[in-house]
GROMACS .gro file of C-alpha atoms in nm:
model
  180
    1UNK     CA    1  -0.973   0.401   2.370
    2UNK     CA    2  -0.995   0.032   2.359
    3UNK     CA    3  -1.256  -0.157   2.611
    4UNK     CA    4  -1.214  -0.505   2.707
    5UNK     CA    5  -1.433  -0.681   3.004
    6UNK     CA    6  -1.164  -0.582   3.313
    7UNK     CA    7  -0.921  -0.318   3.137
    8UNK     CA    8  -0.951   0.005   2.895
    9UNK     CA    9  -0.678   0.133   2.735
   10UNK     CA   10  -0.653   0.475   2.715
   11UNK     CA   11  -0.394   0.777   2.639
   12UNK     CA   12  -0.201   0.878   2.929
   13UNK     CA   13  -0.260   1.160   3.080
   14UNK     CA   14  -0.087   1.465   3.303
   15UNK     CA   15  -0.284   1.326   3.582
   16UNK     CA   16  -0.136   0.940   3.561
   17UNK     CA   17   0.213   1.061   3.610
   18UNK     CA   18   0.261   1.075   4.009
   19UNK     CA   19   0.158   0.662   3.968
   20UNK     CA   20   0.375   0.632   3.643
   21UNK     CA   21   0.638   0.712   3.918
   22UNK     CA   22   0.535   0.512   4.177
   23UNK     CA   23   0.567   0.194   3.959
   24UNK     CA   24   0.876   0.354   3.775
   25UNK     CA   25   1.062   0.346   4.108
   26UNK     CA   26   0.939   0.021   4.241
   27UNK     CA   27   1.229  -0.208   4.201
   28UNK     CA   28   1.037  -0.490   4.214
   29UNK     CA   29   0.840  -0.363   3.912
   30UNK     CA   30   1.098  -0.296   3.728
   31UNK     CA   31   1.276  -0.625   3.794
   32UNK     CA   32   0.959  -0.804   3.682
   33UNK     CA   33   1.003  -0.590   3.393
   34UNK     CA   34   1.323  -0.703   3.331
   35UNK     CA   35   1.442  -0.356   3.197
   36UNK     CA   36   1.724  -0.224   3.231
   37UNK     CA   37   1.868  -0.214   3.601
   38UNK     CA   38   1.671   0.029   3.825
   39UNK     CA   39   1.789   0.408   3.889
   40UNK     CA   40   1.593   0.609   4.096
   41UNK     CA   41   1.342   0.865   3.855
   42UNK     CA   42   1.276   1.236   3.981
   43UNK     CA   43   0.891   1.327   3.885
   44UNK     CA   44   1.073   1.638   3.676
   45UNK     CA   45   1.205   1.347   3.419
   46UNK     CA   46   0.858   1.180   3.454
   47UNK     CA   47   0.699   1.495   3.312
   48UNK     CA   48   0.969   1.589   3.052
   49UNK     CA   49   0.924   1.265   2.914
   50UNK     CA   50   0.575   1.278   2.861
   51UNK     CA   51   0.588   1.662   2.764
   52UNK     CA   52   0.883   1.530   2.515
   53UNK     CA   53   0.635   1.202   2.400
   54UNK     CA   54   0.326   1.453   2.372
   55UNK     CA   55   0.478   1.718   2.196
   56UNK     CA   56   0.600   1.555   1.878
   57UNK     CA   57   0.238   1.613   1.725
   58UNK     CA   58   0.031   1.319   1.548
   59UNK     CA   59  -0.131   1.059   1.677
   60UNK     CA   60   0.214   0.864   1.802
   61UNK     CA   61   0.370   1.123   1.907
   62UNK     CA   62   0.681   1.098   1.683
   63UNK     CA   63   0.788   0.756   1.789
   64UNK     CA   64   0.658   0.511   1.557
   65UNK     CA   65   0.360   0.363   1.782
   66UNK     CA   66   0.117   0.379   2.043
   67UNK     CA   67   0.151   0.391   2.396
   68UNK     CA   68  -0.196   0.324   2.644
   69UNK     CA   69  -0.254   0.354   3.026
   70UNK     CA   70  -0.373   0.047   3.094
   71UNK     CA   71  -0.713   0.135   3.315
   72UNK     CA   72  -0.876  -0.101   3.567
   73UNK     CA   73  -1.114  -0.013   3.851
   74UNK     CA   74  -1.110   0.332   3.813
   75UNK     CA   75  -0.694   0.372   3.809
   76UNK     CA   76  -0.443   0.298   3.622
   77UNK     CA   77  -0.239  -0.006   3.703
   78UNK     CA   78  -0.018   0.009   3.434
   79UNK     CA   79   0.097   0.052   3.031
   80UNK     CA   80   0.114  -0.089   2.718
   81UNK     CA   81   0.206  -0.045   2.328
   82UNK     CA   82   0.341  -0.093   2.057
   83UNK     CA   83   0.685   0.056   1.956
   84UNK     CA   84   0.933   0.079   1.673
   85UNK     CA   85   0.714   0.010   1.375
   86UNK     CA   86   0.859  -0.100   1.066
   87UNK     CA   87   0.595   0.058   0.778
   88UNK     CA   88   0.807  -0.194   0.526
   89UNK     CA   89   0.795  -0.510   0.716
   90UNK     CA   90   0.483  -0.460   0.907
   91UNK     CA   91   0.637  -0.542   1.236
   92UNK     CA   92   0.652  -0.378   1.597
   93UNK     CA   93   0.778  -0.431   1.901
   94UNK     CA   94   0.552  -0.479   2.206
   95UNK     CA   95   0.619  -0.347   2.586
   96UNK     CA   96   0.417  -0.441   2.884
   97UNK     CA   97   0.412  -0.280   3.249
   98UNK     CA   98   0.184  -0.423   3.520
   99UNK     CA   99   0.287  -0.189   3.781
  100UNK     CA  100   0.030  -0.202   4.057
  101UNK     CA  101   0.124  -0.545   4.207
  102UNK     CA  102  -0.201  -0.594   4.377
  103UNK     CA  103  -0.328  -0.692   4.008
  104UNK     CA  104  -0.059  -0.918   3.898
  105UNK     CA  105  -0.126  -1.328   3.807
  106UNK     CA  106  -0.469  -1.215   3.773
  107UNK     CA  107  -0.503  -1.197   3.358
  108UNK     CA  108  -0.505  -0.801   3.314
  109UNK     CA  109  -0.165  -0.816   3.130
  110UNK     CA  110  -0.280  -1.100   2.884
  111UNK     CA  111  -0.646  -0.906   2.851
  112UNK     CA  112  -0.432  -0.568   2.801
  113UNK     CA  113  -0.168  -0.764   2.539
  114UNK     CA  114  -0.469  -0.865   2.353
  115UNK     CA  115  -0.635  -0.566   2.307
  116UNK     CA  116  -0.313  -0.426   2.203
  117UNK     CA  117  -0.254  -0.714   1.944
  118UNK     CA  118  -0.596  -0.662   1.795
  119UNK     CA  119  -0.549  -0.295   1.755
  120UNK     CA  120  -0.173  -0.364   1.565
  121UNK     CA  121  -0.309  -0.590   1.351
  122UNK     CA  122  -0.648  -0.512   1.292
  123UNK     CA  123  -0.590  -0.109   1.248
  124UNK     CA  124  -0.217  -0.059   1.240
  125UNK     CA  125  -0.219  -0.345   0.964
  126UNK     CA  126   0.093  -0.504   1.086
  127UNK     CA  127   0.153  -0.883   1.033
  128UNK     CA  128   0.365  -0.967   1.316
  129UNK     CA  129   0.463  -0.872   1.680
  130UNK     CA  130   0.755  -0.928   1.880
  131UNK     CA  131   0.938  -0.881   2.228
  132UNK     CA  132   1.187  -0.911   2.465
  133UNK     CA  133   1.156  -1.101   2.790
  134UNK     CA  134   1.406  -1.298   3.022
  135UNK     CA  135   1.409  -1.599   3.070
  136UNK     CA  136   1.356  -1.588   3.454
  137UNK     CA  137   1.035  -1.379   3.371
  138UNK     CA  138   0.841  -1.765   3.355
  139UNK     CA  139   0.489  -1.495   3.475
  140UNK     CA  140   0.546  -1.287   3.174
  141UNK     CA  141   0.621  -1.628   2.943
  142UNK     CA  142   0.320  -1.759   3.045
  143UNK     CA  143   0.147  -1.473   2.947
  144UNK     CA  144   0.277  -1.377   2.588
  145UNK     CA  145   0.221  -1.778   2.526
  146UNK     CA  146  -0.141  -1.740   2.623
  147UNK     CA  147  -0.156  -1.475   2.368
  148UNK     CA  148  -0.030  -1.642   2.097
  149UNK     CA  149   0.339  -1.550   2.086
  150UNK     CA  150   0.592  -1.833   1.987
  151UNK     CA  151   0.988  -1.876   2.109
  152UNK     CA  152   1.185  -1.757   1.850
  153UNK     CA  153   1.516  -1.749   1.975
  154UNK     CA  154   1.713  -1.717   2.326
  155UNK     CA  155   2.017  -1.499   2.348
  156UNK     CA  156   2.164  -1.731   2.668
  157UNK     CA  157   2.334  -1.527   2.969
  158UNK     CA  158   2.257  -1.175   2.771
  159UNK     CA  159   2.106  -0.926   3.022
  160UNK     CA  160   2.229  -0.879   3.387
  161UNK     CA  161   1.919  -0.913   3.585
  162UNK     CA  162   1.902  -0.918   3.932
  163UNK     CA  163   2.261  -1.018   4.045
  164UNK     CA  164   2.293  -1.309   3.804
  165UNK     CA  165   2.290  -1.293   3.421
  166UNK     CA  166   1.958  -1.394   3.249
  167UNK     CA  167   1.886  -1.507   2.921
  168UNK     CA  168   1.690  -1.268   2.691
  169UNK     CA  169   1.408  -1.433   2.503
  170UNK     CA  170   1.260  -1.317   2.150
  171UNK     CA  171   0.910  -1.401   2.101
  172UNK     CA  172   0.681  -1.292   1.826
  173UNK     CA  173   0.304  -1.346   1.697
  174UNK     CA  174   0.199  -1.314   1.321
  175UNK     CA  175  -0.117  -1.174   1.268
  176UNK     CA  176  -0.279  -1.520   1.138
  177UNK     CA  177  -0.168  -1.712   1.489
  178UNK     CA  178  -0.329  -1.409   1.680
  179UNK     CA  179  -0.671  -1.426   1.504
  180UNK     CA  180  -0.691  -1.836   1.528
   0.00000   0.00000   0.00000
């Protein structure tokens, strides 16, 4: 569990899957997300997935990271991890949901993304970060930024998005930027 001053991250649990739905079929949410495009999710795919992610034994579960609930006033609003890690080139990929709108533009993603970065660096000893984000996402932008994440490229008019195409932008953090 990691504890910052508005948000804990923390496993998820059996009990965080009927809201895990609720912001997995919220179109908006997902469109902030900028995912792929929504489909509808039955709660019996909700739970197979997180039987599937919990049953691979060891800490990650099989897939090469950490996944949190991201905790705030008593409920979860949302998750957060790391995925994909490279053990060669100390790298990882990070993913962000805010789902619970009520607590968007308010600084729980960029509190949550930092508490994540500190844990992949500091005990997951990787040296750099990246993600994915489009380009309309200027919210999300803002927020990797404020953490410490760079441009590194822009893949223009790669991801439909929305009814239009969007551009998909790679950022990434080393672990020296995130600790200045």
């Amino acid at each position: 569990m990691l504890q910052g001053e508005r948000v804990t991250l923390r496993a998820v649990e059996r009990d965080d899957l009927p809201r895990i739905l609720a912001f997995n079929n919220d179109v908006a949410v997902e469109l902030a997300g900028g995912g792929d495009p929504p489909w509808p999710q039955s709660f019996a795919r909700v739970v197979a997935d997180f039987e599937r992610d919990t049953a691979g034994g060891g800490r990650d579960g099989g897939k090469g990271g950490v996944n949190f609930a991201i905790e705030a006033d008593g409920q979860i609003i949302g998750f957060c991890g790391v995925r994909d890690v490279d053990p060669f080139g100390r790298t990882a990929e990070l993913g962000i949901t805010i789902g619970d709108k009520a607590y968007w533009g308010r600084g729980y993603g960029r509190e949550a993304i930092r508490l994540v970065l500190d844990h992949a660096f500091r005990l997951l000893n990787l040296r750099r970060v990246f993600l994915r984000v489009h380009g309309r996402n200027e919210r999300g932008i803002r927020a990797y930024r404020a953490c410490g994440f760079v441009e590194e490229g822009r893949l223009r008019q790669h991801v439909w998005s929305d009814g239009a195409y969007d551009d998909l932008v790679l950022m990434g953090v080393m672990r020296e930027e995130f600790q200045k």
